[in-house]
CSV table of C-alpha atoms and ligand atoms in Angstrom, one decimal:
chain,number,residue,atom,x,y,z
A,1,UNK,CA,-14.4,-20.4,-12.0
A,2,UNK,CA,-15.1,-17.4,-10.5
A,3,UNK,CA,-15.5,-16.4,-6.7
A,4,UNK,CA,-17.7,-14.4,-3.8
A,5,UNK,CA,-15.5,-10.9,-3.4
A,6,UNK,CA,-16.4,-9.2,0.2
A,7,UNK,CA,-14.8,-5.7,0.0
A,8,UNK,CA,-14.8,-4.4,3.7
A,9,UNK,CA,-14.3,-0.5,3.9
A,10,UNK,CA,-15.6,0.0,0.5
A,11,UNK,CA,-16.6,3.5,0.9
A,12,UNK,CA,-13.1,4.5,2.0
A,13,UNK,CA,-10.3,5.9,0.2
A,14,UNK,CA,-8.8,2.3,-0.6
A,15,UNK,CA,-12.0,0.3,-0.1
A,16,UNK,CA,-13.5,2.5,-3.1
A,17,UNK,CA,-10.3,1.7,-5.1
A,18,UNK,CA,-10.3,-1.5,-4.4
A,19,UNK,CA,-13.7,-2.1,-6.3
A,20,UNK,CA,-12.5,-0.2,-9.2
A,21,UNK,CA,-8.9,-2.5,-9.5
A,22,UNK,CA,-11.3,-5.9,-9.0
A,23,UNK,CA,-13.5,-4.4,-11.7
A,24,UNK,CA,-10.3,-2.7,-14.0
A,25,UNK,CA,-8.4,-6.0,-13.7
A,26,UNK,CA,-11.5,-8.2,-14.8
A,27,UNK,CA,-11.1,-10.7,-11.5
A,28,UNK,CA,-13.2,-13.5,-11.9
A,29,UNK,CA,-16.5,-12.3,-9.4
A,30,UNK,CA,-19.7,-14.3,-9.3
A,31,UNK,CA,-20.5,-11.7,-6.6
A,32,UNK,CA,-19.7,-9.0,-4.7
A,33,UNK,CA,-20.5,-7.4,-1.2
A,34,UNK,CA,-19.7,-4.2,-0.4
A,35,UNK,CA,-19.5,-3.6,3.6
A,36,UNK,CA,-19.1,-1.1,5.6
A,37,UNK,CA,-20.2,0.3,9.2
A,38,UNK,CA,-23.7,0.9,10.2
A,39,UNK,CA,-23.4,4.7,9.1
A,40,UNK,CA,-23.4,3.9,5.9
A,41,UNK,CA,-25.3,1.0,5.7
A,42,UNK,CA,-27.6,1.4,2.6
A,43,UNK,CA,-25.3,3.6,0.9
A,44,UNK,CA,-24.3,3.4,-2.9
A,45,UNK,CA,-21.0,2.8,-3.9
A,46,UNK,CA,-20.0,2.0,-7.9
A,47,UNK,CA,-19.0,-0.8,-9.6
A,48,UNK,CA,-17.5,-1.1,-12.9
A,49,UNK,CA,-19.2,1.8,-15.4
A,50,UNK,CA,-23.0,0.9,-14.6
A,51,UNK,CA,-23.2,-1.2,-11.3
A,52,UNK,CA,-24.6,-0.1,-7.8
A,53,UNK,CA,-23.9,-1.9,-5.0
A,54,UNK,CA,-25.7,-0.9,-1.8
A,55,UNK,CA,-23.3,-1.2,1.1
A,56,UNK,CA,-24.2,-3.3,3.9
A,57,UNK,CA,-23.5,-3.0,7.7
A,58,UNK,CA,-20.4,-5.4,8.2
A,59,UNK,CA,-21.6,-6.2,11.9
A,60,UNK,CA,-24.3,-8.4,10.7
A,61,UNK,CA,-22.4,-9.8,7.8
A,62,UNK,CA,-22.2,-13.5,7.5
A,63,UNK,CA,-19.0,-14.8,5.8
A,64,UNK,CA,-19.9,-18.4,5.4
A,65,UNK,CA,-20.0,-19.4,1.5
A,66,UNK,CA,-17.7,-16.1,0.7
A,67,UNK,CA,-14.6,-17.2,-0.6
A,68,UNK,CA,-12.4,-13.8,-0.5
A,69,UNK,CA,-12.4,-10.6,1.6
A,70,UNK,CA,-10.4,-7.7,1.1
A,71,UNK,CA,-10.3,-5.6,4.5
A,72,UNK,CA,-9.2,-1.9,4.9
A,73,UNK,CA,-11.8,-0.5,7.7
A,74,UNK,CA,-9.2,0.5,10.2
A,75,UNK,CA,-6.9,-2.1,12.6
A,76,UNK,CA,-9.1,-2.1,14.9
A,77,UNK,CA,-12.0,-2.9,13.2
A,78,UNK,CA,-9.7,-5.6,11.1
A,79,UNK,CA,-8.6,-7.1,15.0
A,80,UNK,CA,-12.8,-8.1,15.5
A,81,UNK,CA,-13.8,-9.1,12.0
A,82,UNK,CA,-11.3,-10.2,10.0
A,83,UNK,CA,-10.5,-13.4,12.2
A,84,UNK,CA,-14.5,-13.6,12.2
A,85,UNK,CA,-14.3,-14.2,8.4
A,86,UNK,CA,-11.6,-15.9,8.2
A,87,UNK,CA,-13.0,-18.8,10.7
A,88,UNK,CA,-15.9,-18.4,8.4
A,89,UNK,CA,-13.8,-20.7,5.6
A,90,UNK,CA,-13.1,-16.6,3.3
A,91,UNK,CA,-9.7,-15.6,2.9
A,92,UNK,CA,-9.1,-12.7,3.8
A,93,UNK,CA,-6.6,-10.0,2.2
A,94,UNK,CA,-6.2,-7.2,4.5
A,95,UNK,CA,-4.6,-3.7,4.2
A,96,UNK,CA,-4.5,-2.5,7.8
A,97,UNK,CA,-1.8,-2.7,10.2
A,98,UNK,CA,-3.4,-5.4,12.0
A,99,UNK,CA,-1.8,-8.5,11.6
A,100,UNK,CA,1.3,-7.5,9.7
A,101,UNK,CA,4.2,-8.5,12.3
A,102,UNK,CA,2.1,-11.6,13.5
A,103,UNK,CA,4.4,-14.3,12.8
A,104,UNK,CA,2.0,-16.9,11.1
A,105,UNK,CA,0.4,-14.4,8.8
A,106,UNK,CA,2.2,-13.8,5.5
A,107,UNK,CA,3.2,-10.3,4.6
A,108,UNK,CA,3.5,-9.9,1.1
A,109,UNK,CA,4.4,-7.9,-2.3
A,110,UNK,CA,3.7,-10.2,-5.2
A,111,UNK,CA,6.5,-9.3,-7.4
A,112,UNK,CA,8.8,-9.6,-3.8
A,113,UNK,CA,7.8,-12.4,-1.8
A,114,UNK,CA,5.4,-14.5,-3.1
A,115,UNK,CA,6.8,-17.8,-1.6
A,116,UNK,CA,5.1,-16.4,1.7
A,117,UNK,CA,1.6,-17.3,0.5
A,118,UNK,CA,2.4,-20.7,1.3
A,119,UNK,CA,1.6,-20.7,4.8
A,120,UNK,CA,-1.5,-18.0,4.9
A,121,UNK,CA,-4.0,-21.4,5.3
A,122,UNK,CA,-2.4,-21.4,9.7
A,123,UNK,CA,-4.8,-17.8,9.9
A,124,UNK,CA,-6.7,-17.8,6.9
A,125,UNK,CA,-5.4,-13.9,6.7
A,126,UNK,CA,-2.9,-12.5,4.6
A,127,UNK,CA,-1.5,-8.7,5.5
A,128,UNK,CA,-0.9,-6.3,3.0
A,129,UNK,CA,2.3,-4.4,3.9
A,130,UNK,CA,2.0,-0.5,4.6
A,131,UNK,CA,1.9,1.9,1.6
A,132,UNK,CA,5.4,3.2,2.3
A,133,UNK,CA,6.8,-0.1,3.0
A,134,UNK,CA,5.4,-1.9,-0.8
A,135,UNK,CA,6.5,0.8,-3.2
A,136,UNK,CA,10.6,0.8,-1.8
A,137,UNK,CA,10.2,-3.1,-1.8
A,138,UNK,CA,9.1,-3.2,-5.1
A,139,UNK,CA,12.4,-1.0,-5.9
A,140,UNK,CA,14.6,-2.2,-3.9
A,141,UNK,CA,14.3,-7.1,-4.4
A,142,UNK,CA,16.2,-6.4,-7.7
A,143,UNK,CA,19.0,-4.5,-6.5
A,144,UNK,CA,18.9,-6.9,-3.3
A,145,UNK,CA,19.1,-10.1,-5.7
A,146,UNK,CA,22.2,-8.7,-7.3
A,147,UNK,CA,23.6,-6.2,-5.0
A,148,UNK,CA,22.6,-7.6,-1.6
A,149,UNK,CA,21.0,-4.7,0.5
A,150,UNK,CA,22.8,-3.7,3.7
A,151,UNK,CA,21.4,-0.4,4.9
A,152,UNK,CA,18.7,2.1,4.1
A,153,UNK,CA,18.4,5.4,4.7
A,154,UNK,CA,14.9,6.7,3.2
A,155,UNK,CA,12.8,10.1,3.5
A,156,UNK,CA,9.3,10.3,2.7
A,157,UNK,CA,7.1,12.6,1.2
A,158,UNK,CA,3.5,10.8,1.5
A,159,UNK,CA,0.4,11.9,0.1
A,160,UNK,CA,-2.8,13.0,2.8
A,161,UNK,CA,-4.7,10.2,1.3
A,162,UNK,CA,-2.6,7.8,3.3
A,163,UNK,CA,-4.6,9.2,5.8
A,164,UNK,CA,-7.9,8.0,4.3
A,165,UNK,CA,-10.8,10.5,3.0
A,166,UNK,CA,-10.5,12.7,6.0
A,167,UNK,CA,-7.2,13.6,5.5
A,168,UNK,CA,-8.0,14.4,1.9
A,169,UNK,CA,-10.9,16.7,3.4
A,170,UNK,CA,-8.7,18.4,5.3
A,171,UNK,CA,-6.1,19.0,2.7
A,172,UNK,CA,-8.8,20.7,0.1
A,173,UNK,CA,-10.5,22.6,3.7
A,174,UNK,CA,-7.2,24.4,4.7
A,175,UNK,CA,-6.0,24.9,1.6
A,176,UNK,CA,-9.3,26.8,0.6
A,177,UNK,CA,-9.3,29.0,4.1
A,178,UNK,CA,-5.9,30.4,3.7
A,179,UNK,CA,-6.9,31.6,0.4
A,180,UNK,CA,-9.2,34.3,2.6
A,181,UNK,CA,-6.9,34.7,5.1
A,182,UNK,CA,-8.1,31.8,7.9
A,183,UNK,CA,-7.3,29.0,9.2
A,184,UNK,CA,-8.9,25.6,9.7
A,185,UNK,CA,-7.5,23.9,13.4
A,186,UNK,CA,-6.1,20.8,12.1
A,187,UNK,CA,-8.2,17.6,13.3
A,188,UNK,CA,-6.6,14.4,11.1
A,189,UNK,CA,-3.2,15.9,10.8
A,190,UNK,CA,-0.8,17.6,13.8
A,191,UNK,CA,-0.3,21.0,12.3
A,192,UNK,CA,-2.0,22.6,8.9
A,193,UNK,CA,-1.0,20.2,6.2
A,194,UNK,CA,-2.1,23.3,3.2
A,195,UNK,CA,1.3,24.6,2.5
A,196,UNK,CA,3.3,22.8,5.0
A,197,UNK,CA,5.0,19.7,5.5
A,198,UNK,CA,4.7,17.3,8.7
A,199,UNK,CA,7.3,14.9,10.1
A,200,UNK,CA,5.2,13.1,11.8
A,201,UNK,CA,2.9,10.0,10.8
A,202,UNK,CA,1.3,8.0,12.7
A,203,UNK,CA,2.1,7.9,17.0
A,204,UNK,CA,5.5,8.2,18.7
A,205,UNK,CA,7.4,5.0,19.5
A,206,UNK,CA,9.8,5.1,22.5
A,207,UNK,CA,13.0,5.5,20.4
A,208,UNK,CA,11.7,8.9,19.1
A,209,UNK,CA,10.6,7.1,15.9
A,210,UNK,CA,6.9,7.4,14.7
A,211,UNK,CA,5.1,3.9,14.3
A,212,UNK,CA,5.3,4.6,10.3
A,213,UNK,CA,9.2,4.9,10.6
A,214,UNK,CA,9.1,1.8,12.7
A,215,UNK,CA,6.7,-0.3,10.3
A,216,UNK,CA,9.1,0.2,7.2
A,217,UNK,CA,12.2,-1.2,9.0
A,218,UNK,CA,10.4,-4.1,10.4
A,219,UNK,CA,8.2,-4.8,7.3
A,220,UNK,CA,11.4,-4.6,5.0
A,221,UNK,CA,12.9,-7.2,6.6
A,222,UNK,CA,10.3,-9.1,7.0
A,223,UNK,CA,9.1,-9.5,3.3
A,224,UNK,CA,12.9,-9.1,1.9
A,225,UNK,CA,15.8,-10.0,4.4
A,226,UNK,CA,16.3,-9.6,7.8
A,227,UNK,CA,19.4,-8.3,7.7
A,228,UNK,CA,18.4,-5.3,6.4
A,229,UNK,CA,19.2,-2.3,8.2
A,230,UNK,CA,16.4,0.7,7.3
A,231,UNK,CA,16.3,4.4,8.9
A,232,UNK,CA,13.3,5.9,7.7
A,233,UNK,CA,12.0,9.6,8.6
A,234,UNK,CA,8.3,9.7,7.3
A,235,UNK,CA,6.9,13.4,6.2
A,236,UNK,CA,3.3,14.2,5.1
A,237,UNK,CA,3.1,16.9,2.5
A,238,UNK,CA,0.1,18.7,0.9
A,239,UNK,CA,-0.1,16.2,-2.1
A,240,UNK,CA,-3.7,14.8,-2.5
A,241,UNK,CA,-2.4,11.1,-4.3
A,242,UNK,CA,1.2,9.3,-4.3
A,243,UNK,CA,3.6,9.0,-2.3
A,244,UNK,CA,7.4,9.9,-2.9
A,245,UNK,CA,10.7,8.6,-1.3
A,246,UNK,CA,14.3,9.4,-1.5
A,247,UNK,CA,16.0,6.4,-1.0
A,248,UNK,CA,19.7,6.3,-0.3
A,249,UNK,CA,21.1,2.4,0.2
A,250,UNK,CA,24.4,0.5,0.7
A,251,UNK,CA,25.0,-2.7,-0.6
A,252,UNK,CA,27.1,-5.5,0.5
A,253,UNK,CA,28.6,-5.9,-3.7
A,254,UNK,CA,29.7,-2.9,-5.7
A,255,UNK,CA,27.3,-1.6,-7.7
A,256,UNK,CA,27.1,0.8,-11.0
A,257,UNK,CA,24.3,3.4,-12.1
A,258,UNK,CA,24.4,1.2,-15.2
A,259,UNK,CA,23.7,-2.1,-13.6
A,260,UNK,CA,21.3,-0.8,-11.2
A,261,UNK,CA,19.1,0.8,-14.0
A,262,UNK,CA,19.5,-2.5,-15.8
A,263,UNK,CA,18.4,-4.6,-13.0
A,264,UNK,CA,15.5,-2.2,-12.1
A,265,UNK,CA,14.7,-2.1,-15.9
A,266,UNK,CA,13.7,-5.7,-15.8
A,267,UNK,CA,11.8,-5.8,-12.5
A,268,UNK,CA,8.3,-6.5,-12.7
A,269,UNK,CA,6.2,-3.8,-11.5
A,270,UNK,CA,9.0,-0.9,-11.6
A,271,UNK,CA,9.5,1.9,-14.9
A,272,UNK,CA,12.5,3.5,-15.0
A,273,UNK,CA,11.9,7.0,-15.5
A,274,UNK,CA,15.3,8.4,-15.3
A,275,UNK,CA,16.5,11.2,-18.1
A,276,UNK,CA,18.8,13.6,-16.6
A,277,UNK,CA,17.1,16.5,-17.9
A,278,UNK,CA,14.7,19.1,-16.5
A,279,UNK,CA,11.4,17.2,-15.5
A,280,UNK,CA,13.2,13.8,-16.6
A,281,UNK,CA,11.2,12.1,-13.6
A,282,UNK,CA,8.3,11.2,-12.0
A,283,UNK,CA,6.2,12.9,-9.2
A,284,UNK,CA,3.2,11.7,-7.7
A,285,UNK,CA,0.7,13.4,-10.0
A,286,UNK,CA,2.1,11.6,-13.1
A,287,UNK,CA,1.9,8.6,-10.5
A,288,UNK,CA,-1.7,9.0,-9.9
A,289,UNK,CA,-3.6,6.1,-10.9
A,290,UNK,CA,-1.1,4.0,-12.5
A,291,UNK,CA,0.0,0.5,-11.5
A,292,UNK,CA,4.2,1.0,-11.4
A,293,UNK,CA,6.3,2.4,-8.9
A,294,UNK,CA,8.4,4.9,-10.7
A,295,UNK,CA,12.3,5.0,-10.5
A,296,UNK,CA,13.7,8.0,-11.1
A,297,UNK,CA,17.2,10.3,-10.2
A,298,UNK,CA,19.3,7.3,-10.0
A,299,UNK,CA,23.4,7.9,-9.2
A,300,UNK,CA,26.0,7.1,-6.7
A,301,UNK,CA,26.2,7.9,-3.1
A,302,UNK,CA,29.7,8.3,-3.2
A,303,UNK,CA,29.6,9.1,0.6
A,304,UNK,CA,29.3,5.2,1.7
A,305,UNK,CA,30.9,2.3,0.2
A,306,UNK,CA,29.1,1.0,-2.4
A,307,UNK,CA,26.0,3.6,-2.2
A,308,UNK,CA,23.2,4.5,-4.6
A,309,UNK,CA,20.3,6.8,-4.4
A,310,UNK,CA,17.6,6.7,-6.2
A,311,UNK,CA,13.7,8.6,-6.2
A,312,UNK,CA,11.1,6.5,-6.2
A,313,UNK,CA,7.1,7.2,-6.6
A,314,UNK,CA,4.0,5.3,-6.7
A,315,UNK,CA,0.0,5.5,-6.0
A,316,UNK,CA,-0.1,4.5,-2.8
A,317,UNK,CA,-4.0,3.7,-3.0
A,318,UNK,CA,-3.4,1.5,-5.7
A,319,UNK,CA,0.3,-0.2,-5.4
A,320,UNK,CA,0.0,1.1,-2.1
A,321,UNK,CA,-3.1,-0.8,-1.0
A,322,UNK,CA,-5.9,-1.8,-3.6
A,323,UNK,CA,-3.8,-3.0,-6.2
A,324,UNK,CA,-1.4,-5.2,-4.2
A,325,UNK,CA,-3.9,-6.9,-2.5
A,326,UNK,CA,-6.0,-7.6,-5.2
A,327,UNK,CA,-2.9,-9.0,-7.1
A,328,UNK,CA,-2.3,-11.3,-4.1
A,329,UNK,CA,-6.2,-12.5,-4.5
A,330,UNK,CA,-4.9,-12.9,-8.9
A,331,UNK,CA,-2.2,-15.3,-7.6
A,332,UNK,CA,-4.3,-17.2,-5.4
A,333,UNK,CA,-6.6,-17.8,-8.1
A,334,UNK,CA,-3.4,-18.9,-10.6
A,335,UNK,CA,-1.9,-21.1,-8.3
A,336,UNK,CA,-5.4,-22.5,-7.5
A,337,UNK,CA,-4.7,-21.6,-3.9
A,338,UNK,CA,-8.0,-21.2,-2.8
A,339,UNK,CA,-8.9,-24.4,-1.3
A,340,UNK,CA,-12.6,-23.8,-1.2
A,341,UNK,CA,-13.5,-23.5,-4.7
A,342,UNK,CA,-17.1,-23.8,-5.4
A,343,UNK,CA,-18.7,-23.4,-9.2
A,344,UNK,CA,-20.7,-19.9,-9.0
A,345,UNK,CA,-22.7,-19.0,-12.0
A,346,UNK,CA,-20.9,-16.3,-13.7
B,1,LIG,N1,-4.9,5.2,2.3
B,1,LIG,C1,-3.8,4.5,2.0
B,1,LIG,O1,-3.0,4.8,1.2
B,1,LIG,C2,-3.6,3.1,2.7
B,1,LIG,C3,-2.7,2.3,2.2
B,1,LIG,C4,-2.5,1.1,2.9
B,1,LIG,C5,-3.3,0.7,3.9
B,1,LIG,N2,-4.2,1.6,4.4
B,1,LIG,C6,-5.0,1.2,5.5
B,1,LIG,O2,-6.3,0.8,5.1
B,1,LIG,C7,-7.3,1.2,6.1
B,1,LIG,C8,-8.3,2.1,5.5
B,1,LIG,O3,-7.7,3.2,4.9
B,1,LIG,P1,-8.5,4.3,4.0
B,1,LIG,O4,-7.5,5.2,3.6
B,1,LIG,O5,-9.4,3.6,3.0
B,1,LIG,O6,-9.5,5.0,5.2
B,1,LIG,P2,-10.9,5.7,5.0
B,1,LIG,O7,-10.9,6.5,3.7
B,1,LIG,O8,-11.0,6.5,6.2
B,1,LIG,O9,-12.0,4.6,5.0
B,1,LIG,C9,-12.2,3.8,6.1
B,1,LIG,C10,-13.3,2.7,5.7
B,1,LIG,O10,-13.4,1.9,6.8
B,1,LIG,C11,-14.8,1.8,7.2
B,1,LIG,N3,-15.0,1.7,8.6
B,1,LIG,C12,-14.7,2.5,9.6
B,1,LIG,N4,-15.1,2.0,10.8
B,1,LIG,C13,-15.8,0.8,10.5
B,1,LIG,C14,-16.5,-0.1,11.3
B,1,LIG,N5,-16.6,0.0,12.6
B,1,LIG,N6,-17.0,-1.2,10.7
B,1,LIG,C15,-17.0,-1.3,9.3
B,1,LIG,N7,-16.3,-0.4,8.5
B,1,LIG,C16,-15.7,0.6,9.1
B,1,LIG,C17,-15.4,3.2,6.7
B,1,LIG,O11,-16.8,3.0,6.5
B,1,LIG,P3,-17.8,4.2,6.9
B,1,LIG,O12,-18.0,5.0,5.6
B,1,LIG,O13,-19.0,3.4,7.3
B,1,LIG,O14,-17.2,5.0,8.0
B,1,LIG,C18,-14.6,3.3,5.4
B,1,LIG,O15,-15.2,2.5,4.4
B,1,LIG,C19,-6.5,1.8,7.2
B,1,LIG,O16,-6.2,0.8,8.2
B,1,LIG,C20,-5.2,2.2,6.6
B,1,LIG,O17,-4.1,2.2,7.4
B,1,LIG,C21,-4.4,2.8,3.8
């Protein structure tokens, strides 16, 4: 069996690396479509080591007889088209902010909360949970099995390709100018992101919070418990891939470094990178392009009753985005979950 892939955004940051996890991961294609706007309509993108596919303008694209599209153009673009599809009879994965908090369309982290699939045929759309948001979940269901999370208080430290290939542009563009003494006006960013660090991503909400500070408290509890308390303050910083957090939590049960590393040790999707000696961690550059999120710096918060903090990294365009949707597509296709199955020729 194998299936009709539509990758919507696929010359973007995660649209790019969502071809390469579909290809890396052998899913089963017959075919696939790579769509984008109208400006790059007729533009190449790769596939695998020796496929081409020429993108096509996602306006006049025709979902019928596609059985799977994985969306990351933008939530605006997402709020027009992916319901289009997804009328169309193709199910659509999709990585933008869109239709995260809509109450009928699961939100989910495979290793977390795969139950949730359950009910994605009421929209025919299942949301991908922001970058920030998947990487601490990941961390955080095994503790919460054992531990029960009450409260988190979490800094971030998130790469400028959160912010798509612009934002990767601008990074490399002021960092070169201030090498001769310039400056570039910032344009994807608030302030210069070369050599500086921003506490702000994303708009402001009333509360003072910015919207990315807002989407991890609300996406925590909906993929893991709604009890769950988070605090998040959410800080871009001149790193071109991965994303970082310092994760401090306080759980309901008492809770030792010992257990915690045990229970984190046998979570799927999480390494334990934790040796108490110079460079006995992960950063984001030993991150880039691998599938875990990385645990590292684990001890007590003796400041709260029964605290931990931990440090925990991942590639946010993979784990992050590409990689977590297309494992939700993997377990559609195990749990034969795709109710339109048609025989393509391989
Ligand atoms: N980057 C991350 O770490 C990350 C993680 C999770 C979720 N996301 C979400 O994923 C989405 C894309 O992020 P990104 O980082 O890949 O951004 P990006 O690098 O700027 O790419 C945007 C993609 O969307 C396409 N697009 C823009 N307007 C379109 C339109 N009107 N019709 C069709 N396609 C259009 C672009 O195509 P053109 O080349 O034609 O402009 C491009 O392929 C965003 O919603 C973002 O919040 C990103």
């Amino acid at each position: 069996m194998s299936f009709r892939v539509a990758v919507v955004g696929a010359t973007g940051a995660v649209g790019r690396e969502i071809l390469k996890t579909l290809y890396e991961r052998n899913f089963p294609i017959a075919e696939v479509a790579a769509l984008a706007s109208g400006r790059s309509a007729g533009a190449q993108v790769s596939f695998g080591e020796d496929k081409v596919l020429t993108v096509k303008n996602l306006e006049k694209f025709d979902f019928t007889g596609w059985d799977i599209a994985l969306f990351s153009p933008g939530a605006s673009v997402s709020a027009i088209h992916a319901p289009r599809a997804a009328a169309a009879g193709c199910v659509v994965i999709d990585n933008t902010s869109q239709f995260r908090m809509d109450a009928d369309v699961p939100l989910v982290v495979p290793e977390v909360n795969p139950q949730a699939l359950a009910g994605f045929r009421e929209r025919n759309i299942i949301a991908n949970p922001n970058c920030s948001t998947i990487q601490m979940v990941v961390a955080l269901k095994p503790l919460h099995d054992k531990f029960k999370v009450k409260r988190v208080v979490v800094a971030t430290y998130q790469s400028v390709s959160g912010a798509g290939k612009e934002g990767m542009d601008e990074l490399l563009a002021n960092t070169k100018v201030h090498y001769v003494h310039d400056k570039n006006p910032p344009q994807v960013f608030q302030k210069d992101i070369a050599f500086n660090v921003i506490p702000q991503i994303d708009i402001f909400m009333e509360d003072g919070a910015t919207k990315e500070e807002w989407k991890m408290a609300v996406e925590t509890k909906k993929i893991l418990d709604p009890a769950i308390q988070v605090i998040a303050t959410c800080v871009r910083v001149p790193v071109f891939i991965g994303h970082a957090e310092a994760v401090h939590v306080e759980f309901e049960h008492p809770v030792s470094v010992n257990e915690a590393r045990t229970a984190l040790r046998h979570a799927p999707g999480v390494v334990v990178d934790d040796k108490r000696v110079d460079g006995g961690y992960t950063t984001p550059i030993e991150a880039q392009g691998e599938d875990a999120v990385f645990v590292s710096r684990i001890r007590k918060d003796p400041t709260v009753p029964n605290g931990l903090a931990f440090w925990c990294v991942s590639d946010n365009l993979r784990k992050g985005a590409a990689l977590n949707a297309v494992q939700i597509a993997e377990y559609l296709v195990a749990h034969d979950m795709l109710a339109r199955k048609i025989e393509h020729a391989a």
